[in-house]
Tab-separated table of C-alpha atoms in Angstrom:
chain	number	residue	atom	x	y	z
A	1	MET	CA	-13.244	-20.090	-6.351
A	2	ARG	CA	-12.089	-21.999	-9.404
A	3	HIS	CA	-9.306	-24.489	-8.732
A	4	THR	CA	-6.454	-25.455	-11.003
A	5	SER	CA	-6.730	-28.280	-13.515
A	6	ASP	CA	-4.971	-31.642	-13.043
A	7	GLY	CA	-2.312	-30.635	-15.581
A	8	SER	CA	-1.590	-27.364	-13.825
A	9	GLN	CA	-1.580	-29.152	-10.474
A	10	SER	CA	1.064	-31.622	-11.688
A	11	GLU	CA	3.301	-28.849	-13.002
A	12	TYR	CA	2.656	-26.887	-9.821
A	13	HIS	CA	3.847	-29.701	-7.555
A	14	ALA	CA	6.786	-30.498	-9.833
A	15	LEU	CA	8.024	-26.907	-9.866
A	16	GLU	CA	7.426	-26.582	-6.152
A	17	ALA	CA	9.765	-29.498	-5.610
A	18	THR	CA	12.466	-28.167	-7.932
A	19	THR	CA	12.387	-24.497	-6.900
A	20	GLY	CA	11.936	-24.909	-3.167
A	21	SER	CA	8.788	-22.813	-3.407
A	22	SER	CA	7.683	-20.896	-0.352
A	23	ILE	CA	4.616	-23.110	0.089
A	24	SER	CA	6.647	-25.962	1.534
A	25	ALA	CA	8.337	-23.594	3.957
A	26	VAL	CA	4.992	-22.204	5.080
A	27	ASN	CA	3.450	-25.631	5.615
A	28	SER	CA	6.498	-26.830	7.531
A	29	SER	CA	6.482	-23.829	9.874
A	30	GLN	CA	2.716	-23.781	10.396
A	31	SER	CA	0.386	-26.534	11.570
A	32	GLU	CA	-0.766	-28.038	8.274
A	33	THR	CA	-3.790	-29.612	9.967
A	34	GLN	CA	-4.834	-26.236	11.364
A	35	TRP	CA	-4.451	-24.426	8.039
A	36	ARG	CA	-6.490	-27.085	6.222
A	37	ALA	CA	-9.177	-27.341	8.895
A	38	GLY	CA	-10.440	-23.850	8.128
A	39	GLU	CA	-8.577	-21.870	5.523
A	40	ASN	CA	-10.713	-18.768	6.006
A	41	GLU	CA	-11.398	-19.159	9.740
A	42	LEU	CA	-8.075	-19.830	11.436
A	43	GLY	CA	-4.960	-17.765	11.707
A	44	ARG	CA	-1.986	-17.306	14.000
A	45	SER	CA	-2.644	-17.561	17.715
A	46	ASP	CA	0.052	-14.937	18.243
A	47	GLY	CA	-0.964	-12.943	15.173
A	48	VAL	CA	-2.075	-9.377	14.640
A	49	GLY	CA	-5.598	-8.352	15.614
A	50	LEU	CA	-8.175	-6.621	13.434
A	51	TRP	CA	-7.169	-3.039	14.200
A	52	GLY	CA	-3.475	-3.829	14.136
A	53	SER	CA	-3.962	-5.193	10.623
A	54	VAL	CA	-5.979	-2.111	9.666
A	55	PHE	CA	-3.116	0.137	10.768
A	56	ALA	CA	-0.576	-2.066	8.989
A	57	LEU	CA	-2.467	-1.789	5.676
A	58	MET	CA	-2.976	1.936	6.128
A	59	CYS	CA	0.687	2.433	6.960
A	60	THR	CA	1.810	0.658	3.781
A	61	THR	CA	-0.724	2.574	1.671
A	62	VAL	CA	-0.814	6.084	3.108
A	63	GLY	CA	2.567	7.702	2.540
A	64	THR	CA	4.153	10.596	0.718
A	65	GLY	CA	1.534	10.176	-2.018
A	66	ILE	CA	-0.884	12.005	0.271
A	67	LEU	CA	1.035	15.232	-0.398
A	68	ALA	CA	0.379	14.960	-4.135
A	69	LEU	CA	-3.411	14.610	-3.866
A	70	PRO	CA	-4.164	18.379	-3.945
A	71	SER	CA	-2.083	18.462	-7.125
A	72	ALA	CA	-4.344	15.740	-8.563
A	73	VAL	CA	-7.412	17.886	-7.906
A	74	GLN	CA	-5.619	20.896	-9.376
A	75	SER	CA	-4.972	18.866	-12.532
A	76	GLY	CA	-8.438	17.357	-12.918
A	77	GLY	CA	-10.720	19.748	-11.015
A	78	TYR	CA	-13.055	18.965	-8.148
A	79	LEU	CA	-14.418	15.923	-10.004
A	80	ALA	CA	-11.051	14.269	-9.426
A	81	LEU	CA	-12.327	13.691	-5.880
A	82	VAL	CA	-14.750	11.168	-7.387
A	83	LEU	CA	-11.699	9.284	-8.661
A	84	VAL	CA	-10.346	9.106	-5.106
A	85	VAL	CA	-13.487	7.358	-3.848
A	86	ALA	CA	-13.772	5.151	-6.944
A	87	THR	CA	-10.138	4.066	-6.659
A	88	ALA	CA	-10.657	3.196	-2.983
A	89	VAL	CA	-13.647	0.998	-3.894
A	90	ILE	CA	-11.678	-0.734	-6.660
A	91	ALA	CA	-8.616	-1.206	-4.430
A	92	ASN	CA	-10.807	-2.743	-1.723
A	93	PHE	CA	-12.416	-5.125	-4.216
A	94	THR	CA	-9.136	-6.222	-5.808
A	95	ALA	CA	-7.477	-6.687	-2.399
A	96	LYS	CA	-10.130	-9.226	-1.426
A	97	ARG	CA	-9.912	-11.019	-4.787
A	98	LEU	CA	-6.113	-11.190	-4.575
A	99	VAL	CA	-6.288	-12.761	-1.126
A	100	GLU	CA	-8.909	-15.243	-2.355
A	101	CYS	CA	-6.372	-16.333	-4.956
A	102	LEU	CA	-4.124	-17.471	-2.120
A	103	HIS	CA	-6.617	-20.320	-1.582
A	104	ILE	CA	-6.770	-21.461	-5.190
A	105	VAL	CA	-5.021	-24.787	-4.504
A	106	PRO	CA	-7.235	-27.278	-2.623
A	107	GLY	CA	-5.865	-28.223	0.781
A	108	ARG	CA	-3.188	-25.514	0.782
A	109	THR	CA	-2.802	-21.885	1.699
A	110	LEU	CA	-0.450	-19.991	-0.569
A	111	ARG	CA	1.787	-17.352	0.974
A	112	TYR	CA	3.050	-15.225	-1.902
A	113	TYR	CA	1.822	-13.910	-5.247
A	114	ALA	CA	4.497	-15.983	-6.977
A	115	ASP	CA	2.785	-19.111	-5.619
A	116	VAL	CA	-0.471	-17.925	-7.189
A	117	GLY	CA	1.300	-17.489	-10.527
A	118	LEU	CA	2.745	-20.971	-10.136
A	119	ALA	CA	-0.653	-22.505	-9.420
A	120	ALA	CA	-2.401	-20.605	-12.221
A	121	MET	CA	0.139	-20.737	-15.066
A	122	GLY	CA	2.892	-23.055	-13.941
A	123	ARG	CA	6.609	-22.344	-14.345
A	124	HIS	CA	6.202	-19.282	-16.581
A	125	GLY	CA	3.597	-17.716	-14.288
A	126	TRP	CA	5.833	-18.182	-11.257
A	127	ARG	CA	8.820	-16.559	-12.962
A	128	ALA	CA	6.789	-13.667	-14.373
A	129	VAL	CA	5.256	-12.799	-11.005
A	130	VAL	CA	8.626	-13.005	-9.216
A	131	VAL	CA	10.249	-10.638	-11.715
A	132	LEU	CA	7.368	-8.148	-11.732
A	133	GLN	CA	6.885	-8.093	-7.976
A	134	CYS	CA	10.595	-7.749	-7.229
A	135	GLY	CA	10.796	-4.959	-9.794
A	136	THR	CA	7.882	-3.179	-8.149
A	137	LEU	CA	9.326	-3.484	-4.653
A	138	VAL	CA	12.780	-2.310	-5.732
A	139	GLY	CA	11.277	0.610	-7.661
A	140	VAL	CA	9.046	1.739	-4.791
A	141	ALA	CA	11.885	1.440	-2.262
A	142	THR	CA	14.128	3.473	-4.556
A	143	ILE	CA	11.513	6.200	-4.946
A	144	PHE	CA	11.079	6.514	-1.185
A	145	LEU	CA	14.817	6.649	-0.556
A	146	ILE	CA	15.150	9.452	-3.109
A	147	LEU	CA	12.221	11.300	-1.509
A	148	ILE	CA	13.827	10.987	1.921
A	149	GLY	CA	17.048	12.387	0.525
A	150	HIS	CA	15.195	15.233	-1.187
A	151	PHE	CA	13.239	16.187	1.952
A	152	MET	CA	16.294	15.978	4.231
A	153	THR	CA	18.285	18.176	1.855
A	154	GLU	CA	15.602	20.869	2.070
A	155	LEU	CA	15.010	20.377	5.802
A	156	TRP	CA	18.689	20.538	6.774
A	157	PRO	CA	20.542	22.475	4.069
A	158	GLY	CA	23.409	23.357	6.382
A	159	ALA	CA	24.382	19.751	7.058
A	160	GLY	CA	26.783	19.735	4.118
A	161	LEU	CA	25.307	16.509	2.732
A	162	THR	CA	24.184	16.074	-0.856
A	163	LEU	CA	21.053	14.272	-2.029
A	164	HIS	CA	23.086	11.126	-2.640
A	165	ASP	CA	24.615	11.330	0.826
A	166	TRP	CA	21.171	11.495	2.452
A	167	VAL	CA	19.936	8.570	0.347
A	168	PHE	CA	22.907	6.524	1.563
A	169	VAL	CA	22.262	7.506	5.194
A	170	ALA	CA	18.556	6.659	4.864
A	171	GLY	CA	19.443	3.268	3.415
A	172	LEU	CA	21.696	2.501	6.369
A	173	VAL	CA	19.013	3.553	8.859
A	174	LEU	CA	16.326	1.443	7.192
A	175	LEU	CA	18.488	-1.612	6.520
A	176	PRO	CA	17.966	-3.289	9.945
A	177	PHE	CA	14.181	-3.164	9.470
A	178	SER	CA	14.492	-5.396	6.398
A	179	TRP	CA	15.369	-8.283	8.734
A	180	LEU	CA	11.991	-8.258	10.507
A	181	LYS	CA	10.011	-11.400	9.712
A	182	SER	CA	6.338	-10.468	10.051
A	183	MET	CA	3.870	-7.591	10.271
A	184	LYS	CA	3.464	-8.275	14.004
A	185	GLU	CA	7.068	-7.231	14.584
A	186	ILE	CA	6.533	-3.855	12.934
A	187	GLN	CA	3.224	-2.998	14.598
A	188	SER	CA	4.797	-0.144	16.538
A	189	LEU	CA	6.302	1.235	13.344
A	190	ALA	CA	2.908	0.961	11.673
A	191	PHE	CA	1.352	3.083	14.419
A	192	LEU	CA	4.217	5.563	14.088
A	193	GLY	CA	3.682	5.740	10.333
A	194	ILE	CA	-0.039	6.311	10.727
A	195	ALA	CA	0.607	8.989	13.352
A	196	ALA	CA	3.000	10.807	10.998
A	197	SER	CA	0.538	10.595	8.083
A	198	ALA	CA	-2.298	11.749	10.369
A	199	PHE	CA	-0.239	14.759	11.473
A	200	VAL	CA	0.475	15.719	7.855
A	201	GLY	CA	-3.167	15.223	6.903
A	202	ILE	CA	-4.495	17.289	9.815
A	203	PHE	CA	-1.998	20.064	9.098
A	204	VAL	CA	-2.989	20.268	5.414
A	205	ILE	CA	-6.717	20.137	6.223
A	206	VAL	CA	-6.621	22.792	8.964
A	207	HIS	CA	-4.240	25.129	7.139
A	208	GLY	CA	-6.032	24.607	3.811
A	209	LEU	CA	-9.457	25.447	5.224
A	210	HIS	CA	-8.049	28.436	7.096
A	211	ARG	CA	-6.427	29.751	3.946
A	212	PHE	CA	-9.636	29.160	1.953
A	213	ALA	CA	-11.569	31.308	4.419
A	214	SER	CA	-9.158	34.207	4.046
A	215	HIS	CA	-7.772	33.888	0.488
A	216	HIS	CA	-10.415	32.094	-1.594
A	217	ALA	CA	-11.033	35.217	-3.662
A	218	GLU	CA	-7.414	35.152	-4.812
A	219	ASN	CA	-7.546	31.554	-6.025
A	220	THR	CA	-8.995	30.013	-9.180
A	221	TYR	CA	-11.000	26.789	-8.897
A	222	ARG	CA	-12.163	24.407	-11.609
A	223	VAL	CA	-14.792	21.675	-11.482
A	224	PHE	CA	-13.544	19.543	-14.368
A	225	VAL	CA	-10.403	19.599	-16.501
A	226	GLY	CA	-10.566	16.855	-19.111
A	227	LYS	CA	-6.970	17.020	-20.285
A	228	GLY	CA	-5.727	16.900	-16.696
A	229	MET	CA	-7.727	13.846	-15.663
A	230	PRO	CA	-5.073	11.317	-16.811
A	231	VAL	CA	-2.500	13.077	-14.620
A	232	ALA	CA	-4.943	13.106	-11.696
A	233	PHE	CA	-5.676	9.423	-12.241
A	234	ASN	CA	-1.974	8.505	-12.150
A	235	ILE	CA	-1.393	10.440	-8.920
A	236	ILE	CA	-4.429	8.936	-7.205
A	237	VAL	CA	-3.677	5.353	-8.243
A	238	PHE	CA	-0.064	5.746	-7.051
A	239	SER	CA	-1.435	6.861	-3.679
A	240	PHE	CA	-3.254	3.532	-3.311
A	241	GLY	CA	-0.163	1.356	-3.699
A	242	GLY	CA	0.468	-1.344	-1.129
A	243	THR	CA	-0.933	-4.519	-2.657
A	244	SER	CA	2.457	-6.231	-2.343
A	245	VAL	CA	1.974	-6.674	1.413
A	246	LEU	CA	-1.567	-8.096	1.336
A	247	PRO	CA	-0.512	-11.776	1.560
A	248	THR	CA	1.748	-11.004	4.524
A	249	ILE	CA	-0.952	-9.035	6.340
A	250	GLU	CA	-3.508	-11.801	5.862
A	251	ALA	CA	-1.092	-14.565	6.892
A	252	ASP	CA	-0.156	-12.715	10.095
A	253	MET	CA	-3.723	-12.061	11.255
A	254	LYS	CA	-5.168	-13.807	14.305
A	255	ARG	CA	-8.348	-14.519	12.343
A	256	ARG	CA	-7.815	-14.644	8.617
A	257	ALA	CA	-11.579	-14.628	8.144
A	258	ASP	CA	-11.512	-11.008	9.324
A	259	PHE	CA	-9.534	-9.902	6.260
A	260	PRO	CA	-12.584	-8.659	4.245
A	261	ARG	CA	-13.809	-6.640	7.220
A	262	MET	CA	-10.310	-5.316	7.825
A	263	ALA	CA	-10.017	-4.243	4.178
A	264	ASN	CA	-13.419	-2.495	4.315
A	265	ILE	CA	-12.380	-0.485	7.380
A	266	ALA	CA	-8.887	0.334	6.101
A	267	TYR	CA	-9.918	1.512	2.639
A	268	ALA	CA	-12.878	3.480	4.036
A	269	LEU	CA	-10.495	5.342	6.353
A	270	ILE	CA	-7.945	5.835	3.571
A	271	ALA	CA	-10.621	7.212	1.219
A	272	THR	CA	-11.830	9.600	3.928
A	273	ILE	CA	-8.324	10.875	4.694
A	274	TYR	CA	-7.421	11.249	1.022
A	275	THR	CA	-10.638	13.050	0.129
A	276	LEU	CA	-10.307	15.530	2.999
A	277	VAL	CA	-6.626	16.251	2.280
A	278	ALA	CA	-7.163	16.583	-1.475
A	279	ALA	CA	-10.194	18.854	-1.089
A	280	ALA	CA	-8.741	21.042	1.682
A	281	GLY	CA	-5.410	21.402	-0.104
A	282	TYR	CA	-7.081	22.477	-3.323
A	283	MET	CA	-9.524	24.764	-1.527
A	284	GLY	CA	-6.649	26.474	0.262
A	285	TRP	CA	-4.388	27.047	-2.737
A	286	GLY	CA	-6.517	26.384	-5.834
A	287	SER	CA	-4.587	26.858	-9.056
A	288	LEU	CA	-1.541	27.902	-6.999
A	289	VAL	CA	-0.873	24.247	-6.129
A	290	ASP	CA	2.416	23.415	-7.805
A	291	SER	CA	1.715	20.584	-10.234
A	292	ASP	CA	5.385	20.507	-11.267
A	293	SER	CA	6.796	19.627	-7.847
A	294	GLY	CA	3.917	17.205	-7.331
A	295	ASN	CA	3.195	17.845	-3.644
A	296	ILE	CA	1.551	20.441	-1.427
A	297	LEU	CA	4.829	21.338	0.306
């Protein structure tokens, strides 16, 4: 891994001192000798194990986007399934490279992407990454709150609450979880999230294959739709979001050296789930999949 130049290092340490960068906080709360003794070998003695980290990454990646995958295949044809696998491979590769960037400064372990921007491009890099990452997190959180409100409105129409009311209620329910400090504290929620996604995936797969067996003659299927591939690509890439939590997952692992293996397992499972759901959903409904609403519901 290439390290920063002397000039960048000087600006890095100067800005760290003036901004109160997270690196100082990390090194003061962790054993600095332990972190430096083996940056890729040691971790937290009370951290999350391999499979707990796998579930945490899957939980942050697999979400409501899974419902839109049949729509992606409807837009691009069966060859869009190749994009699902290719995107999983690329996401796995970039996840490992992003985590490697956390070790760009000799003798230190960076904690956040903003610290990487600081080490790579100084003051301007730090500010740019902070703005972009905060914008991404706020945007994603907003999207999910709106989706919760939309689903609750359809699920419970007689409650007398509008979409905005449900969004407000969802925000209040989720607010306490924003005070949790590490991935270890939300392990149970990660398992719950995976269980919910697994239930949705199994339901779509079973019902889709059953409907294909009895109604395939009524549906229209396409192998490749060139003009729909950009739409399919956008849906699939959105379904592989979750890179914002990679530094936190790696920092909270018992053995940080297990991160590459953890990423291999997680993205292999995600690719398998996505491919099965996308294929079964399209097989079951074909051209009847509603590309306007964007999900199989």
